[in-house]
Amino acid sequence: MTNYLRGATAFIGLGKTAVSRQPEMTFGGLAVEASRRAIADAGLRPNDIDCLIAYTRPTEMHTQGMVDGLDRASVAYVQEGLGIETLRHHADVWGPGANAFAPSLLGAQAIHGGQARYVLVYAVLGRPLKRKFGELSAREWGGAAQFALPYGFGNNVQTIAVFARRYMHENGLSREDLWRAIANSRKWAMRNPDALLGEWLSYDDYMSARMIADPMSLYDCDMPVFGAWAFVIAAHDDAARAPKAPAYISAIQLGQGPRPTVWELWDDYTVMAPSYAGRDLWENAGVRPDEIDVAQIYDGFSPLIYYHLDAIGLTNGHDGPGFMRGILEGDQPFPVNTFGGSLGYGRAQGASHLYEAISQARGDAGDRQVADCDVSVATMGGFMVGATAVVTRERRT
Amino acid sequence: MSDEGAMRRIRPIFTEDEAYFWTTQPGDPLRLARCDDCELFLHPRYPVCRRCFSRSIGAAPVSGYGEVYSFTVNHRAWNAEPDPTYVVAIVALDEQPGLHLLTNIVGCQAEEVRIGMRVAVAFEADGDLRIPVFEPVTE
């Protein structure tokens, strides 16, 4: 296949809200705030935007009677909030899915296909409501959940725990390797004032942490937050005239493997959807892995870093532990998760990984800017969700 | 698991399509959904066979033997259990490659559970239901 999108479009504006443990605004308020900032960053006015694409993950996937603007933020709601008079194209993308990456890919496709000139993409995330398994209604059980909930199995911490144990068993991964994934993210979070967990985590403190579902402890899980992230995308020739440096989109890829509705029953726990999103990534992006200057590798749970490193082939198959040891302990320094990762910054489910990758390629990452950064990669996902992106300072065609 | 009684089990909610799994009688084998035409086991039950697209899906007995593919020892109380320590395991059944079942391992201490451990089905009575769980095979 030919990636006709390579170099065709670019991110020209970024905007985000602060992340917080408690909501400071409604979902609609967060989305509008981040969007307003992204449009200004692109040097545009709201009415220049002719396409809106939303990713909105409700506070609770199955809540009945959600209110638009309050606990989700549709394109219609945000269009009104921004005062945009007309749109030529729009789409609402619902979770769970490849937040930020999927709408960005749709946006680049819309521009290249001639359906839009300036696309605004946003992602809004919130903390799930705390509910006990037993409070789920019969309707919410769906078909397959009946085979899990009676066994005391009903959340992603337990799911990543069974995946991680098998991955550790097959690939020789240790809890020290899991700690290194966290420590790397914390190391960068200490340099990001927006990060919620900008404190060092020693190996001893990690090993004495409370277990949730062995081998997943408290620190192996990211912290749920409220926040919004917004991105403006334009064609490469419009991008070249934008007031700030663009980040050209070399490739954005989604992927999914077999049996996506029952991931806990997959026959191979060493591969997740990101591996399918990583297929032929370098060929499609027109870059070589050794050209990468910085990588945002998804770390919503600590073991995921190793799945993602395998997925994009940064580590020669299953040598992820050696790679992380090298970058953390200095003999092979390489910048990974320069904003602090999900484990240090907060649970943005990939939106912040993409945001940082773009910031780095634009030379706009402040104190954390990687010198002479051209090729910047980001990944997100776990279980049946997977996405990858390569953005560059210099346009690749 | 010695503290099995401490686990507050949520009763399954199911339709008559899945009653084969939850409502066995004493002495009955474990049964799983299977395509009547090509005999592929489909768990969880799916109304169309993913191999031959047959819509004739029944239920067939399995030996009840398998091995632990992976597991987690749960420690956090999700439902205010007095002792939330229990083992959730993925058991790979002998009948078909990749035929995995999510279950609890009972009849041993949590720290004795290992990947690759041979296990066999057991049933826990819960009112009119019988919940399939697994315990170590002692050979």
Coordinates of C-alpha atoms in Angstrom, one line a residue:
Chain A
M1 CA 0.0 0.0 0.0
T2 CA 1.1 3.6 -0.6
N3 CA 0.7 6.1 2.2
Y4 CA -0.7 9.0 0.1
L5 CA -1.0 11.1 3.3
R6 CA 2.8 11.2 3.9
G7 CA 3.8 14.9 4.1
A8 CA 0.4 16.1 2.8
T9 CA -0.7 17.7 6.0
A10 CA 0.7 19.1 9.2
F11 CA -0.3 20.1 12.8
I12 CA -0.1 23.9 12.9
G13 CA -1.7 24.6 16.3
L14 CA -1.9 23.1 19.7
G15 CA -4.0 23.9 22.8
K16 CA -4.7 22.2 26.1
T17 CA -6.1 22.7 29.6
A18 CA -4.4 21.9 32.8
V19 CA -5.0 18.4 34.0
S20 CA -6.7 18.0 37.4
R21 CA -7.9 15.3 39.7
Q22 CA -11.3 17.0 40.1
P23 CA -13.1 18.6 37.2
E24 CA -12.5 22.4 37.1
M25 CA -14.9 22.7 34.2
T26 CA -17.5 20.6 32.4
F27 CA -16.4 18.4 29.5
G28 CA -17.8 21.0 27.2
G29 CA -15.9 23.8 29.0
L30 CA -12.7 21.9 28.8
A31 CA -13.1 21.1 25.1
V32 CA -13.9 24.7 24.2
E33 CA -11.0 26.1 26.2
A34 CA -8.4 23.8 24.7
S35 CA -9.9 24.4 21.2
R36 CA -9.8 28.2 21.6
R37 CA -6.1 28.0 22.5
A38 CA -5.2 25.7 19.6
I39 CA -6.9 27.9 17.1
A40 CA -5.1 31.0 18.4
D41 CA -1.8 29.0 18.4
A42 CA -2.4 28.3 14.7
G43 CA -2.9 32.0 14.0
L44 CA -6.5 31.5 13.0
R45 CA -9.9 32.6 14.1
P46 CA -12.7 30.2 15.0
N47 CA -14.5 30.8 11.7
D48 CA -11.5 29.7 9.7
I49 CA -12.1 26.2 11.0
D50 CA -14.3 24.3 8.6
C51 CA -14.2 20.8 10.1
L52 CA -14.5 19.6 13.7
I53 CA -13.7 16.1 14.8
A54 CA -14.3 15.1 18.4
Y55 CA -13.0 12.3 20.5
T56 CA -15.0 12.2 23.7
R57 CA -14.8 9.5 26.3
P58 CA -17.6 9.8 28.7
T59 CA -16.9 9.8 32.4
E60 CA -18.5 6.4 32.6
M61 CA -18.9 4.4 29.4
H62 CA -22.3 3.1 30.1
T63 CA -24.0 5.9 32.0
Q64 CA -27.5 6.4 30.9
G65 CA -28.7 9.9 30.4
M66 CA -25.4 11.6 29.8
V67 CA -25.7 15.3 29.2
D68 CA -23.9 16.8 26.2
G69 CA -21.6 19.5 27.4
L70 CA -21.6 18.3 31.0
D71 CA -20.1 14.8 30.7
R72 CA -19.4 14.6 27.0
A73 CA -18.6 17.3 24.4
S74 CA -20.0 16.7 21.0
V75 CA -19.0 18.6 17.9
A76 CA -22.3 20.4 18.0
Y77 CA -21.7 21.6 21.5
V78 CA -18.1 22.8 20.8
Q79 CA -19.1 24.4 17.5
E80 CA -21.6 26.5 19.4
G81 CA -19.1 27.3 22.1
L82 CA -16.5 28.5 19.6
G83 CA -19.1 30.5 17.6
I84 CA -18.2 28.7 14.4
E85 CA -21.0 29.6 11.9
T86 CA -20.8 26.7 9.4
L87 CA -18.8 23.5 8.9
R88 CA -18.1 21.6 5.7
H89 CA -17.3 18.4 7.5
H90 CA -17.5 16.9 11.0
A91 CA -17.4 13.7 13.0
D92 CA -17.9 12.5 16.5
V93 CA -15.6 9.6 17.5
W94 CA -16.6 7.7 20.5
G95 CA -14.5 5.7 22.9
P96 CA -13.0 3.5 24.0
G97 CA -10.7 4.1 21.0
A98 CA -7.6 5.7 19.7
N99 CA -8.2 9.1 21.2
A100 CA -6.5 12.1 19.5
F101 CA -4.8 9.7 17.0
A102 CA -8.0 8.5 15.3
P103 CA -9.6 12.0 14.9
S104 CA -6.3 13.4 13.7
L105 CA -6.0 10.7 11.0
L106 CA -9.6 11.4 10.0
G107 CA -8.8 15.1 9.9
A108 CA -5.7 14.6 7.7
Q109 CA -7.8 12.4 5.4
A110 CA -10.5 15.1 5.2
I111 CA -8.0 17.8 4.1
H112 CA -6.2 15.5 1.6
G113 CA -9.6 14.4 0.3
G114 CA -10.7 18.0 -0.3
Q115 CA -13.5 18.0 2.3
A116 CA -11.9 20.6 4.6
R117 CA -9.1 23.2 4.8
Y118 CA -8.5 23.7 8.5
V119 CA -9.5 20.9 10.8
L120 CA -9.8 21.2 14.6
V121 CA -9.5 17.9 16.5
Y122 CA -10.0 17.6 20.2
A123 CA -10.0 15.0 22.9
V124 CA -11.7 15.4 26.3
L125 CA -11.1 12.9 29.1
G126 CA -12.5 12.5 32.6
R127 CA -12.1 10.2 35.5
P128 CA -14.5 7.3 35.6
L129 CA -17.1 7.4 38.3
K130 CA -16.2 5.0 41.1
R131 CA -18.7 2.1 41.0
K132 CA -18.5 -1.3 42.4
F133 CA -19.0 -4.4 40.2
G134 CA -22.2 -5.2 42.0
E135 CA -23.7 -1.8 41.1
L136 CA -23.6 -2.5 37.4
S137 CA -27.1 -3.0 36.1
A138 CA -28.1 -6.1 34.2
R139 CA -28.2 -4.1 31.0
E140 CA -24.6 -3.0 31.5
W141 CA -23.3 -6.5 31.7
G142 CA -23.6 -7.1 28.0
G143 CA -23.1 -10.6 26.8
A144 CA -19.6 -11.5 27.7
A145 CA -19.3 -9.7 31.1
Q146 CA -21.3 -12.5 32.7
F147 CA -18.3 -14.8 32.2
A148 CA -16.0 -12.3 34.1
L149 CA -17.8 -10.4 36.8
P150 CA -18.9 -13.4 38.9
Y151 CA -15.2 -14.3 39.2
G152 CA -14.4 -10.9 40.7
F153 CA -12.9 -9.7 37.4
G154 CA -14.1 -6.4 36.0
N155 CA -11.5 -3.7 35.4
N156 CA -8.4 -2.9 33.4
V157 CA -6.0 -3.2 36.3
Q158 CA -6.8 -6.9 36.6
T159 CA -6.7 -7.3 32.8
I160 CA -3.3 -5.8 32.5
A161 CA -2.2 -7.9 35.5
V162 CA -3.0 -11.2 33.7
F163 CA -1.4 -9.9 30.4
A164 CA 1.7 -8.7 32.2
R165 CA 2.2 -11.9 34.1
R166 CA 2.2 -13.9 30.9
Y167 CA 4.4 -11.4 29.1
M168 CA 6.9 -11.4 32.0
H169 CA 6.9 -15.2 31.9
E170 CA 7.5 -15.5 28.2
N171 CA 9.9 -12.6 27.8
G172 CA 11.8 -12.6 31.1
L173 CA 10.5 -9.2 32.1
S174 CA 11.0 -8.4 35.8
R175 CA 9.3 -6.0 38.3
E176 CA 12.5 -4.0 38.1
D177 CA 11.8 -3.6 34.4
L178 CA 8.3 -2.3 35.2
W179 CA 9.8 0.1 37.7
R180 CA 12.2 1.4 35.0
A181 CA 9.2 2.3 32.9
I182 CA 7.7 4.3 35.8
A183 CA 11.1 5.8 36.8
N184 CA 11.7 7.1 33.3
S185 CA 8.3 8.8 33.1
R186 CA 8.7 10.2 36.6
K187 CA 12.2 11.5 35.7
W188 CA 10.7 13.6 32.9
A189 CA 7.6 14.5 34.9
M190 CA 9.9 16.2 37.4
R191 CA 10.7 18.7 34.6
N192 CA 7.1 19.4 33.7
P193 CA 5.2 21.7 36.0
D194 CA 1.9 20.5 34.6
A195 CA 2.6 16.9 35.6
L196 CA 0.6 15.5 38.6
L197 CA 3.3 13.1 39.7
G198 CA 6.5 15.1 39.3
E199 CA 8.3 13.2 42.1
W200 CA 11.0 10.6 41.9
L201 CA 10.0 7.0 42.7
S202 CA 12.8 4.9 44.1
Y203 CA 13.0 1.2 43.4
D204 CA 12.5 0.5 47.2
D205 CA 9.4 2.6 47.4
Y206 CA 8.1 0.9 44.2
M207 CA 8.7 -2.6 45.7
S208 CA 6.9 -1.7 48.9
A209 CA 3.8 -0.2 47.2
R210 CA 0.4 -1.7 47.9
M211 CA -0.6 -4.4 45.4
I212 CA -3.9 -4.0 43.5
A213 CA -3.8 -7.1 41.3
D214 CA -0.5 -8.8 41.4
P215 CA 1.8 -8.0 39.6
M216 CA 0.2 -4.6 39.3
S217 CA 0.8 -2.3 42.2
L218 CA -0.5 1.2 42.8
Y219 CA 2.4 2.8 40.9
D220 CA 2.0 0.6 37.8
C221 CA -1.2 2.4 37.1
D222 CA -1.6 6.0 35.8
M223 CA -3.7 8.5 37.6
P224 CA -7.1 9.4 36.1
V225 CA -7.5 13.1 35.4
F226 CA -9.8 15.6 33.8
G227 CA -8.5 17.6 30.8
A228 CA -8.7 18.4 27.1
W229 CA -6.3 18.6 24.2
A230 CA -6.8 20.2 20.8
F231 CA -5.0 20.1 17.5
V232 CA -5.3 22.2 14.3
I233 CA -4.4 20.4 11.1
A234 CA -3.9 22.0 7.7
A235 CA -2.5 21.1 4.2
H236 CA 1.3 21.3 3.9
D237 CA 1.2 24.5 1.8
D238 CA -1.1 26.3 4.3
A239 CA 1.2 24.9 7.1
A240 CA 4.2 26.5 5.5
R241 CA 2.5 29.9 5.8
A242 CA 1.4 29.4 9.5
P243 CA 2.9 31.8 12.1
K244 CA 4.5 29.0 14.1
A245 CA 6.6 26.0 12.9
P246 CA 4.4 23.1 11.8
A247 CA 4.9 19.4 12.5
Y248 CA 4.3 17.5 9.3
I249 CA 2.3 14.3 9.5
S250 CA 4.4 11.5 8.0
A251 CA 2.1 8.7 9.2
I252 CA -0.8 8.1 11.6
Q253 CA -1.9 4.5 11.8
L254 CA -4.6 2.6 13.7
G255 CA -4.7 -1.1 14.1
Q256 CA -6.7 -3.9 15.6
G257 CA -6.1 -7.6 16.0
P258 CA -8.5 -10.6 16.2
R259 CA -11.4 -10.9 18.6
P260 CA -11.4 -7.3 19.8
T261 CA -14.4 -7.7 22.1
V262 CA -12.9 -10.3 24.4
W263 CA -9.2 -9.4 24.9
E264 CA -9.0 -11.1 28.2
L265 CA -9.6 -14.4 26.4
W266 CA -7.0 -13.9 23.6
D267 CA -4.8 -16.9 23.0
D268 CA -1.6 -14.7 22.9
Y269 CA -1.0 -12.2 25.6
T270 CA 2.4 -11.0 24.2
V271 CA 0.8 -8.9 21.5
M272 CA -1.8 -6.1 21.6
A273 CA -3.4 -3.8 19.0
P274 CA -0.4 -1.4 19.0
S275 CA 1.5 -4.1 17.1
Y276 CA -1.0 -3.9 14.3
A277 CA -0.9 -0.1 14.4
G278 CA 2.9 -0.4 14.1
R279 CA 2.9 -2.5 10.9
D280 CA 5.2 -1.0 8.2
L281 CA 5.2 2.3 10.2
W282 CA 8.7 3.3 9.1
E283 CA 8.1 2.4 5.5
N284 CA 4.8 4.3 5.5
A285 CA 6.3 7.3 7.3
G286 CA 9.4 7.4 5.1
V287 CA 11.8 7.4 8.0
R288 CA 14.2 4.8 9.5
P289 CA 14.0 3.9 13.2
D290 CA 17.6 5.2 13.7
E291 CA 16.4 8.7 12.5
I292 CA 14.0 9.0 15.5
D293 CA 15.0 11.9 17.8
V294 CA 12.4 11.5 20.5
A295 CA 9.6 9.0 21.3
Q296 CA 6.4 9.2 23.3
I297 CA 5.7 5.5 24.1
Y298 CA 2.3 4.8 25.7
D299 CA 2.6 4.0 29.4
G300 CA -1.0 4.0 30.8
F301 CA 0.1 0.9 32.7
S302 CA 3.8 0.2 33.2
P303 CA 4.0 -3.0 31.2
L304 CA 2.5 -1.3 28.1
I305 CA 5.8 0.4 27.4
Y306 CA 7.3 -2.9 26.5
Y307 CA 4.4 -4.0 24.3
H308 CA 4.7 -0.7 22.4
L309 CA 8.5 -0.9 22.1
D310 CA 8.0 -4.3 20.5
A311 CA 5.2 -2.9 18.3
I312 CA 7.2 -0.3 16.6
G313 CA 10.4 -2.3 16.5
L314 CA 12.6 0.2 18.4
T315 CA 14.1 -2.6 20.4
N316 CA 14.8 -5.5 18.0
G317 CA 12.0 -7.7 19.0
H318 CA 11.9 -8.4 22.7
D319 CA 14.9 -6.5 23.9
G320 CA 12.7 -3.8 25.6
P321 CA 14.2 -4.3 29.1
G322 CA 17.7 -3.6 27.7
F323 CA 16.5 -0.5 25.9
M324 CA 14.9 0.9 29.0
R325 CA 17.9 0.1 31.2
G326 CA 20.1 1.9 28.7
I327 CA 18.0 5.0 28.6
L328 CA 17.5 5.2 32.3
E329 CA 21.0 4.3 33.4
G330 CA 22.7 6.4 30.9
D331 CA 24.8 4.2 28.7
Q332 CA 22.3 4.6 25.8
P333 CA 20.5 7.8 26.6
F334 CA 17.4 8.4 24.5
P335 CA 14.5 10.7 25.3
V336 CA 11.2 8.8 25.9
N337 CA 8.0 10.3 27.4
T338 CA 9.6 13.8 27.7
F339 CA 6.3 15.2 29.2
G340 CA 6.3 12.7 32.0
G341 CA 4.2 10.0 30.3
S342 CA 0.8 8.9 31.6
L343 CA 2.6 7.5 34.7
G344 CA 4.0 10.9 35.6
Y345 CA 1.7 13.4 34.0
G346 CA -1.8 11.8 34.2
R347 CA -4.2 9.6 32.3
A348 CA -4.6 11.4 29.0
Q349 CA -4.9 8.1 27.2
G350 CA -2.5 9.1 24.4
A351 CA -3.7 12.7 23.7
S352 CA -0.7 14.0 25.7
H353 CA 1.7 11.6 24.0
L354 CA 0.6 12.9 20.6
Y355 CA 0.7 16.5 21.9
E356 CA 4.2 16.2 23.2
A357 CA 5.4 14.5 20.0
I358 CA 4.1 17.5 18.0
S359 CA 5.6 20.0 20.4
Q360 CA 9.0 18.4 20.1
A361 CA 8.9 18.4 16.3
R362 CA 7.8 22.0 16.3
G363 CA 10.7 22.9 18.6
D364 CA 8.2 24.2 21.1
A365 CA 8.7 21.9 24.1
G366 CA 10.3 24.5 26.4
D367 CA 12.7 23.3 29.0
R368 CA 12.2 19.7 27.8
Q369 CA 13.0 20.4 24.2
V370 CA 15.2 17.8 22.6
A371 CA 18.0 19.5 20.7
D372 CA 17.8 19.5 16.9
C373 CA 14.6 17.4 16.9
D374 CA 13.3 16.4 13.5
V375 CA 11.6 13.0 13.7
S376 CA 9.2 12.5 16.5
V377 CA 7.1 9.4 17.2
A378 CA 4.1 8.7 19.5
T379 CA 2.1 5.6 20.2
M380 CA -1.0 4.9 22.3
G381 CA -3.2 2.0 23.2
G382 CA -3.6 -1.3 24.9
F383 CA -5.6 -4.5 24.5
M384 CA -7.8 -3.8 21.4
V385 CA -6.9 -0.2 21.0
G386 CA -3.7 0.8 19.1
A387 CA -2.3 3.8 17.3
T388 CA 1.0 5.2 16.1
A389 CA 2.1 8.5 14.6
V390 CA 5.3 9.9 13.1
V391 CA 5.6 13.7 12.8
T392 CA 8.6 15.6 11.5
R393 CA 10.0 19.1 11.5
E394 CA 11.1 18.7 7.9
R395 CA 8.4 17.6 5.4
R396 CA 8.9 14.1 4.1
T397 CA 7.2 13.2 0.9
Chain B
M1 CA -7.9 -21.0 47.9
S2 CA -8.5 -21.2 51.6
D3 CA -10.3 -17.9 51.8
E4 CA -12.6 -18.6 49.0
G5 CA -15.6 -18.1 51.2
A6 CA -14.5 -14.6 51.8
M7 CA -15.0 -13.7 48.2
R8 CA -18.4 -12.1 47.7
R9 CA -19.4 -13.5 44.4
I10 CA -21.7 -11.5 42.1
R11 CA -24.3 -13.7 40.7
P12 CA -24.2 -14.0 36.9
I13 CA -26.9 -12.4 34.9
F14 CA -27.6 -14.4 31.8
T15 CA -30.2 -15.3 29.2
E16 CA -31.5 -18.8 28.3
D17 CA -28.8 -18.8 25.6
E18 CA -26.1 -19.1 28.2
A19 CA -28.0 -21.3 30.8
Y20 CA -25.9 -24.3 29.7
F21 CA -22.9 -22.7 31.5
W22 CA -24.5 -21.7 34.8
T23 CA -27.3 -24.2 35.4
T24 CA -25.6 -27.7 35.3
Q25 CA -26.8 -30.5 37.6
P26 CA -24.5 -32.3 40.0
G27 CA -22.5 -34.8 37.9
D28 CA -22.9 -32.9 34.7
P29 CA -19.7 -31.9 32.8
L30 CA -18.7 -28.3 32.0
R31 CA -20.3 -27.3 28.7
L32 CA -19.3 -24.5 26.3
A33 CA -20.9 -23.0 23.3
R34 CA -20.0 -24.8 20.1
C35 CA -20.8 -24.6 16.4
D36 CA -23.1 -27.4 15.5
D37 CA -21.7 -27.5 12.0
C38 CA -17.9 -27.2 12.2
E39 CA -17.6 -28.0 15.9
L40 CA -15.6 -24.9 16.8
F41 CA -16.0 -24.0 20.5
L42 CA -17.0 -20.3 20.8
H43 CA -16.5 -18.8 24.2
P44 CA -18.0 -16.5 25.2
R45 CA -21.0 -17.6 23.2
Y46 CA -21.4 -15.8 19.9
P47 CA -24.5 -16.2 17.8
V48 CA -22.6 -16.8 14.5
C49 CA -19.7 -19.1 14.1
R50 CA -16.6 -17.1 13.2
R51 CA -15.1 -20.0 11.2
C52 CA -18.0 -21.3 9.1
F53 CA -20.6 -18.6 9.7
S54 CA -23.2 -21.1 10.8
R55 CA -26.0 -19.8 12.9
S56 CA -26.6 -23.1 14.6
I57 CA -24.7 -22.7 17.9
G58 CA -25.3 -25.3 20.6
A59 CA -23.4 -26.3 23.7
A60 CA -21.1 -29.3 24.1
P61 CA -19.3 -30.9 27.0
V62 CA -15.6 -30.5 27.5
S63 CA -13.2 -32.6 29.6
G64 CA -12.8 -29.8 32.2
Y65 CA -9.1 -30.2 32.1
G66 CA -6.6 -27.5 31.1
E67 CA -3.7 -25.4 32.3
V68 CA -3.2 -22.0 33.8
Y69 CA -2.3 -19.6 30.9
S70 CA -2.0 -16.6 33.2
F71 CA -3.4 -15.3 36.5
T72 CA -3.5 -12.4 38.9
V73 CA -3.8 -12.5 42.7
N74 CA -6.4 -9.8 43.5
H75 CA -5.7 -7.7 46.6
R76 CA -8.0 -4.7 46.3
A77 CA -11.5 -4.9 47.6
W78 CA -13.8 -3.9 44.8
N79 CA -17.0 -4.9 46.6
A80 CA -16.1 -4.4 50.2
E81 CA -15.1 -8.1 50.7
P82 CA -13.7 -8.8 54.1
D83 CA -10.7 -10.5 52.4
P84 CA -10.3 -9.5 48.8
T85 CA -7.4 -11.9 48.1
Y86 CA -8.5 -14.3 45.4
V87 CA -7.0 -15.7 42.2
V88 CA -8.4 -14.9 38.8
A89 CA -6.9 -17.1 36.2
I90 CA -7.1 -17.7 32.5
V91 CA -7.3 -21.4 31.9
A92 CA -6.4 -22.8 28.5
L93 CA -8.7 -25.8 28.0
D94 CA -7.3 -29.0 26.4
E95 CA -10.1 -29.3 23.8
Q96 CA -9.0 -26.6 21.3
P97 CA -5.9 -24.4 21.0
G98 CA -6.8 -20.9 22.2
L99 CA -10.0 -22.0 24.0
H100 CA -9.5 -19.8 27.1
L101 CA -11.8 -19.4 30.1
L102 CA -11.7 -16.8 32.8
T103 CA -12.2 -18.4 36.2
N104 CA -11.1 -18.6 39.8
I105 CA -8.5 -21.1 41.1
V106 CA -9.7 -22.7 44.3
G107 CA -8.4 -25.5 46.5
C108 CA -4.9 -24.2 47.0
Q109 CA -3.1 -21.1 48.4
A110 CA -2.9 -18.1 46.1
E111 CA 0.9 -18.3 46.2
E112 CA 0.9 -21.8 44.9
V113 CA -0.7 -20.9 41.6
R114 CA 1.7 -21.0 38.6
I115 CA 1.6 -20.5 34.9
G116 CA 1.4 -24.0 33.3
M117 CA -0.2 -25.6 36.3
R118 CA -2.7 -28.4 35.4
V119 CA -6.2 -27.7 36.6
A120 CA -9.6 -29.3 36.5
V121 CA -13.1 -27.9 36.7
A122 CA -15.1 -27.9 40.0
F123 CA -18.5 -26.5 40.7
E124 CA -19.5 -24.1 43.4
A125 CA -23.2 -24.1 44.3
D126 CA -24.8 -20.7 44.5
G127 CA -28.5 -21.2 45.1
D128 CA -29.9 -22.8 41.9
L129 CA -26.7 -22.0 40.0
R130 CA -23.5 -23.9 39.8
I131 CA -20.4 -21.7 39.2
P132 CA -17.6 -23.4 37.3
V133 CA -14.2 -22.8 39.0
F134 CA -10.9 -24.7 38.7
E135 CA -8.7 -26.5 41.2
P136 CA -5.2 -28.0 40.9
V137 CA -4.9 -31.5 39.5
T138 CA -3.0 -33.7 41.9
E139 CA -1.3 -36.5 40.0

